[in-house]
Coordinates of C-alpha atoms in Angstrom, one line a residue:
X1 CA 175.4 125.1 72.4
X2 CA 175.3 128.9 72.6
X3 CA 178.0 131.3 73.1
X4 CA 175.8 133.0 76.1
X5 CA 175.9 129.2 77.6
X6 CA 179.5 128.0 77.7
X7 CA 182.3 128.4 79.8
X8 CA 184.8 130.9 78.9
X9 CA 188.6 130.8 79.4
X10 CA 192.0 131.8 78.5
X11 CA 195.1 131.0 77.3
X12 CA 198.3 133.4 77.7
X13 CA 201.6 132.8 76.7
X14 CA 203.1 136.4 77.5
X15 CA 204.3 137.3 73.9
X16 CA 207.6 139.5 73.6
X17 CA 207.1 142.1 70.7
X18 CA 210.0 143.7 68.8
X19 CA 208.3 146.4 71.0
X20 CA 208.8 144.9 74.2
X21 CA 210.9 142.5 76.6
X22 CA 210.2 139.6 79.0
X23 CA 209.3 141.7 82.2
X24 CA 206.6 143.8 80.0
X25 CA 205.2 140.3 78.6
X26 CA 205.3 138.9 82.3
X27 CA 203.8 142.1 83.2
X28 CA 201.0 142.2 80.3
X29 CA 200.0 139.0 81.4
X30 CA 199.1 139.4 84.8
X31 CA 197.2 142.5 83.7
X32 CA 195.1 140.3 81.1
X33 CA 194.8 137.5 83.8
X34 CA 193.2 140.3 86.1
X35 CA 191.3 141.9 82.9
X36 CA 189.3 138.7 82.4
X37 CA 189.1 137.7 85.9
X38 CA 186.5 141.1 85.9
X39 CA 184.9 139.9 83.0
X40 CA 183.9 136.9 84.4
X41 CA 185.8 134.2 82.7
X42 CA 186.7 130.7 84.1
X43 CA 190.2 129.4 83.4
X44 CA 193.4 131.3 82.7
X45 CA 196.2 128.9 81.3
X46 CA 199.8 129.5 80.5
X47 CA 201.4 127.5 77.7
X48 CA 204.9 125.7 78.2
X49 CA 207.3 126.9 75.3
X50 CA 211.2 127.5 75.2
X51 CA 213.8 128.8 73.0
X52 CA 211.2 131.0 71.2
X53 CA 212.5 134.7 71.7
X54 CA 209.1 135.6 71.3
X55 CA 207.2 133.6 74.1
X56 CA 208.4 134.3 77.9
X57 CA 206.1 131.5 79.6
X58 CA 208.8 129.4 79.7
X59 CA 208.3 128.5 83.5
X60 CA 204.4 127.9 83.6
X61 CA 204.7 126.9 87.5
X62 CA 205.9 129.9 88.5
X63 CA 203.7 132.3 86.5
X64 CA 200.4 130.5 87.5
X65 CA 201.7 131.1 91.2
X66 CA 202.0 134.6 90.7
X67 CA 198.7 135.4 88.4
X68 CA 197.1 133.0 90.8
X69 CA 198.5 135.9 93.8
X70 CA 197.0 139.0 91.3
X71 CA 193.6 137.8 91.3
X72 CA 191.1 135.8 93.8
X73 CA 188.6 134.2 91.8
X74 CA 189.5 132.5 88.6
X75 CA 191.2 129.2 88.2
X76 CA 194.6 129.0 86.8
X77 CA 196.7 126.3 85.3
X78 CA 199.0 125.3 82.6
X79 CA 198.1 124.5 79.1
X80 CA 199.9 123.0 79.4
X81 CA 203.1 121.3 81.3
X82 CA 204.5 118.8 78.5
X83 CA 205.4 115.6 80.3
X84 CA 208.4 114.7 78.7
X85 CA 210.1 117.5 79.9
X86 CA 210.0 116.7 83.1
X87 CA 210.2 114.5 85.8
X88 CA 206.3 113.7 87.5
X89 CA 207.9 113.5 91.1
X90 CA 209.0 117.5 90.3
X91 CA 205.5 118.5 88.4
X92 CA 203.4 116.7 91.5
X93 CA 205.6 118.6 93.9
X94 CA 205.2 122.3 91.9
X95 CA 201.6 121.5 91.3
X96 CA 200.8 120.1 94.9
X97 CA 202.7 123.1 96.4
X98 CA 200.4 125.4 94.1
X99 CA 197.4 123.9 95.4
X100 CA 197.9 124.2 98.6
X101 CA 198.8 127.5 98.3
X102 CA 195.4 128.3 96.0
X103 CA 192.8 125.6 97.0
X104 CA 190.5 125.0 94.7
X105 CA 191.7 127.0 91.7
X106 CA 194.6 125.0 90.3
X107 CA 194.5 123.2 86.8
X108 CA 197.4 121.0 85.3
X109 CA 196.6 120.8 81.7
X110 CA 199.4 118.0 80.7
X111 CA 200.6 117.3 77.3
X112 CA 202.4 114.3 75.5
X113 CA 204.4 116.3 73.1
X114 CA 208.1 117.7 73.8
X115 CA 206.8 121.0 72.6
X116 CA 210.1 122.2 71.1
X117 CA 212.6 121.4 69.1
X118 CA 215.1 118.1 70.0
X119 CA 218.2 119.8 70.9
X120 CA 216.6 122.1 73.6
X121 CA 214.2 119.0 74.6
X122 CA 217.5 116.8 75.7
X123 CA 218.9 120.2 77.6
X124 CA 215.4 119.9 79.4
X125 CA 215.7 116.3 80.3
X126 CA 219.4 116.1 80.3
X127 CA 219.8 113.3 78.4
X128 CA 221.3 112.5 75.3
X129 CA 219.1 109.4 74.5
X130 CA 216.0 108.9 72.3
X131 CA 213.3 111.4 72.9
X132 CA 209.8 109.8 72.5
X133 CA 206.4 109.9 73.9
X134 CA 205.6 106.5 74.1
X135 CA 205.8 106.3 77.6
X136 CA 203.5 109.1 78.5
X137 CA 201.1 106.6 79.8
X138 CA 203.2 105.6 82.5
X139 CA 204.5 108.8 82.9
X140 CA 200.6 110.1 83.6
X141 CA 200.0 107.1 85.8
X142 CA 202.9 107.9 88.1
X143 CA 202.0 111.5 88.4
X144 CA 198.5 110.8 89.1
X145 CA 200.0 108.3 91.9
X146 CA 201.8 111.2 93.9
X147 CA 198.8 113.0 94.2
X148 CA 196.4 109.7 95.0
X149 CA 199.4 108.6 97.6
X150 CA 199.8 105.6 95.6
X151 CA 203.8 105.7 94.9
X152 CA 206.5 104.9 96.8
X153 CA 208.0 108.1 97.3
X154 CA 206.4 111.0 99.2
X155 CA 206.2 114.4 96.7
X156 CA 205.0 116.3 99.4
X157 CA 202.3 118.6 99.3
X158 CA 201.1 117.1 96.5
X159 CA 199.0 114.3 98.5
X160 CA 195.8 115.7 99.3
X161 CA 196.3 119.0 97.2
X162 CA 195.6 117.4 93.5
X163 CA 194.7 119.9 90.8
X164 CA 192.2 119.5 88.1
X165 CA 193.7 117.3 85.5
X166 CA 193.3 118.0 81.8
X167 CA 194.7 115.9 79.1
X168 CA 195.9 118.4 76.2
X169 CA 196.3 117.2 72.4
X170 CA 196.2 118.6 69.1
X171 CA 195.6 114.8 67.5
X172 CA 193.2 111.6 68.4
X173 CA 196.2 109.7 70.1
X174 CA 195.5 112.3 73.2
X175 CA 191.6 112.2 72.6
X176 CA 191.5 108.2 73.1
X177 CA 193.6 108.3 76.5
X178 CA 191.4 111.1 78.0
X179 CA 188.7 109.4 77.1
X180 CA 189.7 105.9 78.6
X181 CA 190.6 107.8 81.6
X182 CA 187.5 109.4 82.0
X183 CA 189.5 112.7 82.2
X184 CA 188.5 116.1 80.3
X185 CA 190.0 116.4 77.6
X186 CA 191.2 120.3 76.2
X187 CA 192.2 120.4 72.1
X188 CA 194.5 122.9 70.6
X189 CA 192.0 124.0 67.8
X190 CA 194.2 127.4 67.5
X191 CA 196.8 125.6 65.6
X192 CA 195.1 122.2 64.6
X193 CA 192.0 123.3 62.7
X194 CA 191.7 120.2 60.8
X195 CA 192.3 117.9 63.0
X196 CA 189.4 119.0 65.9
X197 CA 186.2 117.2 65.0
X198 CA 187.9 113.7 64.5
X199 CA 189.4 114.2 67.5
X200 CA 186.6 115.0 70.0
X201 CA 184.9 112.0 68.2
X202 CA 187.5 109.9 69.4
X203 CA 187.3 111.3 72.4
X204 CA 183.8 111.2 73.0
X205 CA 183.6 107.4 71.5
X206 CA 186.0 106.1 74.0
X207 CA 185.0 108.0 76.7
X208 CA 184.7 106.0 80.1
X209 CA 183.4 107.4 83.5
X210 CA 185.6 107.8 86.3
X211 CA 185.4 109.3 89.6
X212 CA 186.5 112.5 88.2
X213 CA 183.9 112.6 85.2
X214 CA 180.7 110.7 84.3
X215 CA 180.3 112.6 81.5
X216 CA 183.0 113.8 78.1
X217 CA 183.8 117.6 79.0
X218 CA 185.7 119.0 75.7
X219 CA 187.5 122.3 76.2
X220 CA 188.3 123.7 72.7
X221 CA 190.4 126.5 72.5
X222 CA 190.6 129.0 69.0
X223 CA 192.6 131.9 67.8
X224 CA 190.2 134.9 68.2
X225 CA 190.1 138.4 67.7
X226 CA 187.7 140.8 68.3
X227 CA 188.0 144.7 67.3
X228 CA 185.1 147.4 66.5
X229 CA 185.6 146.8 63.4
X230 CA 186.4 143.8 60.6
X231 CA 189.4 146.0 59.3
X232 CA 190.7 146.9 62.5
X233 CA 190.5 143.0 63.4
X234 CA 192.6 142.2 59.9
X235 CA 195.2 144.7 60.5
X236 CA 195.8 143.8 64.2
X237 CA 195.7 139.9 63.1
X238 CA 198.8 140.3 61.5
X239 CA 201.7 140.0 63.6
X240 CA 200.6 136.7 65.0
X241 CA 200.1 135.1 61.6
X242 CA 203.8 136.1 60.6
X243 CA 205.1 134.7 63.9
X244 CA 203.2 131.6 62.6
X245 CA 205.2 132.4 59.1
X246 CA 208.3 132.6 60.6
X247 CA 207.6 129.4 62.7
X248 CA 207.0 127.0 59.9
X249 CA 210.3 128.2 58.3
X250 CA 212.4 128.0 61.4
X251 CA 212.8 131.7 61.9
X252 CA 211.1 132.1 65.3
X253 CA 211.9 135.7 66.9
X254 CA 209.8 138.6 68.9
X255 CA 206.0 139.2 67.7
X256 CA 206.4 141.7 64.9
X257 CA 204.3 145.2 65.4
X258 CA 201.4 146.2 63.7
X259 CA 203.2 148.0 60.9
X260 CA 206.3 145.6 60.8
X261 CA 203.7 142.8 60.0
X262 CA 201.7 144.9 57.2
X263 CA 204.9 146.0 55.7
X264 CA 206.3 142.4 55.4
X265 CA 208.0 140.9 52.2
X266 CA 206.1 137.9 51.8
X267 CA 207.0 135.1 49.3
X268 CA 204.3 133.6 47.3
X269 CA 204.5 130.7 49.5
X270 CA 204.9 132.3 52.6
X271 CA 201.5 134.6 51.8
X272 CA 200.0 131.7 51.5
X273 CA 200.7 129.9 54.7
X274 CA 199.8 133.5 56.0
X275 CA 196.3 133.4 54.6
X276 CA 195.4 129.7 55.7
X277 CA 196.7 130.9 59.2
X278 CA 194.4 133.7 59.1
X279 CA 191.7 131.3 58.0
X280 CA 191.8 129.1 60.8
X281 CA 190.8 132.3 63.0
X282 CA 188.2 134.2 64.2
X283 CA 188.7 137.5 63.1
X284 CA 186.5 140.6 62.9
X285 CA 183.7 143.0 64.4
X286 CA 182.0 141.6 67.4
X287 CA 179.0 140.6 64.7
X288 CA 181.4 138.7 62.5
X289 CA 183.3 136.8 65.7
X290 CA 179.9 135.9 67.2
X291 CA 179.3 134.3 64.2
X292 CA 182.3 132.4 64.0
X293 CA 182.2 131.2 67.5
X294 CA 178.5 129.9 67.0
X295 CA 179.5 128.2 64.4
X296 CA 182.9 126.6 65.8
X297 CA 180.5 125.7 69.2
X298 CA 177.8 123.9 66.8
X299 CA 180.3 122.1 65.0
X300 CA 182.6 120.7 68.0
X301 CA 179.8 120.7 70.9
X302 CA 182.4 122.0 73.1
X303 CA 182.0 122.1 76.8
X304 CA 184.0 125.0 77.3
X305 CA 185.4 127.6 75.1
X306 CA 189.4 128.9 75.5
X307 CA 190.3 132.0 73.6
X308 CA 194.1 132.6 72.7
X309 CA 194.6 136.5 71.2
X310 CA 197.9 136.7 69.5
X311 CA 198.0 140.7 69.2
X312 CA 201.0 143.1 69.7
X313 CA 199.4 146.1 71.6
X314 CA 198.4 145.2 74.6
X315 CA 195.3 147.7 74.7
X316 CA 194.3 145.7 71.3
X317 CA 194.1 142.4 73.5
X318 CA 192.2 143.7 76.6
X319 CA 190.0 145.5 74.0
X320 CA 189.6 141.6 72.0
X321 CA 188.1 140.0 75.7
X322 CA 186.3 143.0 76.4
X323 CA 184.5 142.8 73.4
X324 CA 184.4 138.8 73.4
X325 CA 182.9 139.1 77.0
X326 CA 180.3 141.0 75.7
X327 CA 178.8 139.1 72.7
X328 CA 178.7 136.2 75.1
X329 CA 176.8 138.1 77.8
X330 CA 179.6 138.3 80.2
X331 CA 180.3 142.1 80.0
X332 CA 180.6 143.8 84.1
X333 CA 177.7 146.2 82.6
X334 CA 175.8 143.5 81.9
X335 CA 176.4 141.5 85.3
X336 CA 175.6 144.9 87.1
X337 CA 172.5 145.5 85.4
X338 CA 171.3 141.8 86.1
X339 CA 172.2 142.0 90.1
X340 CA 170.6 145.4 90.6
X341 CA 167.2 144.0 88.5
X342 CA 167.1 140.8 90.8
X343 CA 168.0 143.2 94.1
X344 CA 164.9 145.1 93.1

């Protein structure tokens, strides 16, 4: 599969820099949502985090509401709402309302995983018991049921106004339920490198049709970021591969600037958890990231590519799609050229 065939999409999750604040991350987004809209991408998801300082898409319901209002064609969703956090009566009522409001353009991407830490996953679900996915299965099968009108209770408008449904994962235990559902099945390759081929194997091997697919549709999505050049790519790679840094060691905070990050006092250990992050990127010139791409799309046989650009200037990030866009033939030049040759 060629980069000029597949699908492309994004994922956002409106990143506060030491910069910045909340309403120019909120802002930013909607700007990049609109940005790629133009460029002719497919998908633009929101991820579900909180109690990072650095990540404002802590309410992924509301924000695909309003990018969904900033643009007209492309399809936007969460990737994705983590079940445990919530009730499914509430998530088929936000998600029912959304559709309604946007026919035809909504997605749910639904994860398994809590997606942060315990103590602010029992504020979430206000409880003070266990927290554990192993009832995510029912938990799906009851959502599914308010928008097929097979529960008891009503979670009105979500009857008749489903959303595309994507399983998310980042290990096989999601791959094997997406594929005995016969849903499509989205993996978080930007921060599980190692574990993606196993995983769409599984996927793929236990795949059964279903109304909704007769066929395995993989949507992977990758760290990427394209600049004019493979220097300009390195430098402005930095502050998201700190953030990662800082992550693993509990430190979570705003996304450092260019400078801040290249300035850094790294510890032997920490340079090196730096360097794998980088590794597990695309990173470079638009030669160099073409190159990467084609060779994450041979490897995985993806369906659908989703590109997540962890930058801290926002001009760096519309620049990164721009130039994405146009190694996979997607550029508005392009396009323009195309319909004025088949007008003639």
């Amino acid at each position: 599969m060629s980069l000029r065939d597949v699908p492309l999409s994004a994922l956002d999750l409106a990143t506060v820099t030491t910069a910045t604040d909340a309403r120019t991350a909120l802002r930013h987004t909607r700007e990049l949502a609109q940005h790629v809209e133009r460029l002719d991408f497919t998908r633009f998801w929101l991820a579900e985090h909180h109690n990072m300082p650095g990540i404002a898409s802590s309410s992924p319901a509301i924000l695909i509401g309003h990018v969904a209002d900033a643009t007209t064609t492309l399809r936007v969703g969460s990737g994705g709402v983590m079940l445990p956090n919530h009730p499914p009566l509430v998530v088929a009522e936000q998600f029912g309302t959304l559709s309604a409001l946007h026919p035809g353009r909504i997605d749910l991407g639904i994860g398994r995983a809590p997606g942060t830490d315990q103590r602010t996953a029992q504020a979430l679900r206000r409880t003070t018991g266990p927290l554990s996915v192993d009832d995510f299965p029912q938990q799906l099968s009851e959502l599914t049921g308010y928008f097929n009108g097979t529960e008891a209770l009503n979670a009105m408008p979500a009857e008749g106004n489903k959303p595309d449904i994507f399983l998310l994962g980042s290990s096989g235990y999601s791959a094997q339920v997406a594929g005995l559902l016969g849903l499509p099945f989205a993996f978080a390759h930007h921060f599980s490198a190692e574990n993606t081929l196993p995983a769409l194997a599984l996927y793929r091997e236990r795949f059964q049709p279903s109304e909704r697919l007769q066929q395995p549709y993989a949507l992977v999505c990758a760290s990427v970021i394209v600049a004019d050049t493979d220097e300009h790519a390195g430098f402005i790679a930095g502050p998201g591969a700190l953030a990662f840094v800082k992550l693993r060691s509990g430190r979570p905070g705003p996304l450092a600037t260019n400078e801040e990050a290249a300035e850094y006092p790294f510890t032997d250990v920490e340079r090196l958890i730096f360097e794998d992050r980088l590794d597990s990127q695309v990173i470079g010139s638009p030669e160099t990231a073409k190159a990467g791409l084609e060779r994450l799309l041979e490897e995985t046989k993806a369906d659908e590519l989703m590109v997540t650009t962890m930058v801290a200037e926002q001009s760096d990030r519309l620049r990164s799609f721009e130039l994405l866009a146009e190694i996979a033939g997607r550029s508005p030049a392009r396009r323009s050229a195309e319909r004025v040759k088949t007008e003639a």
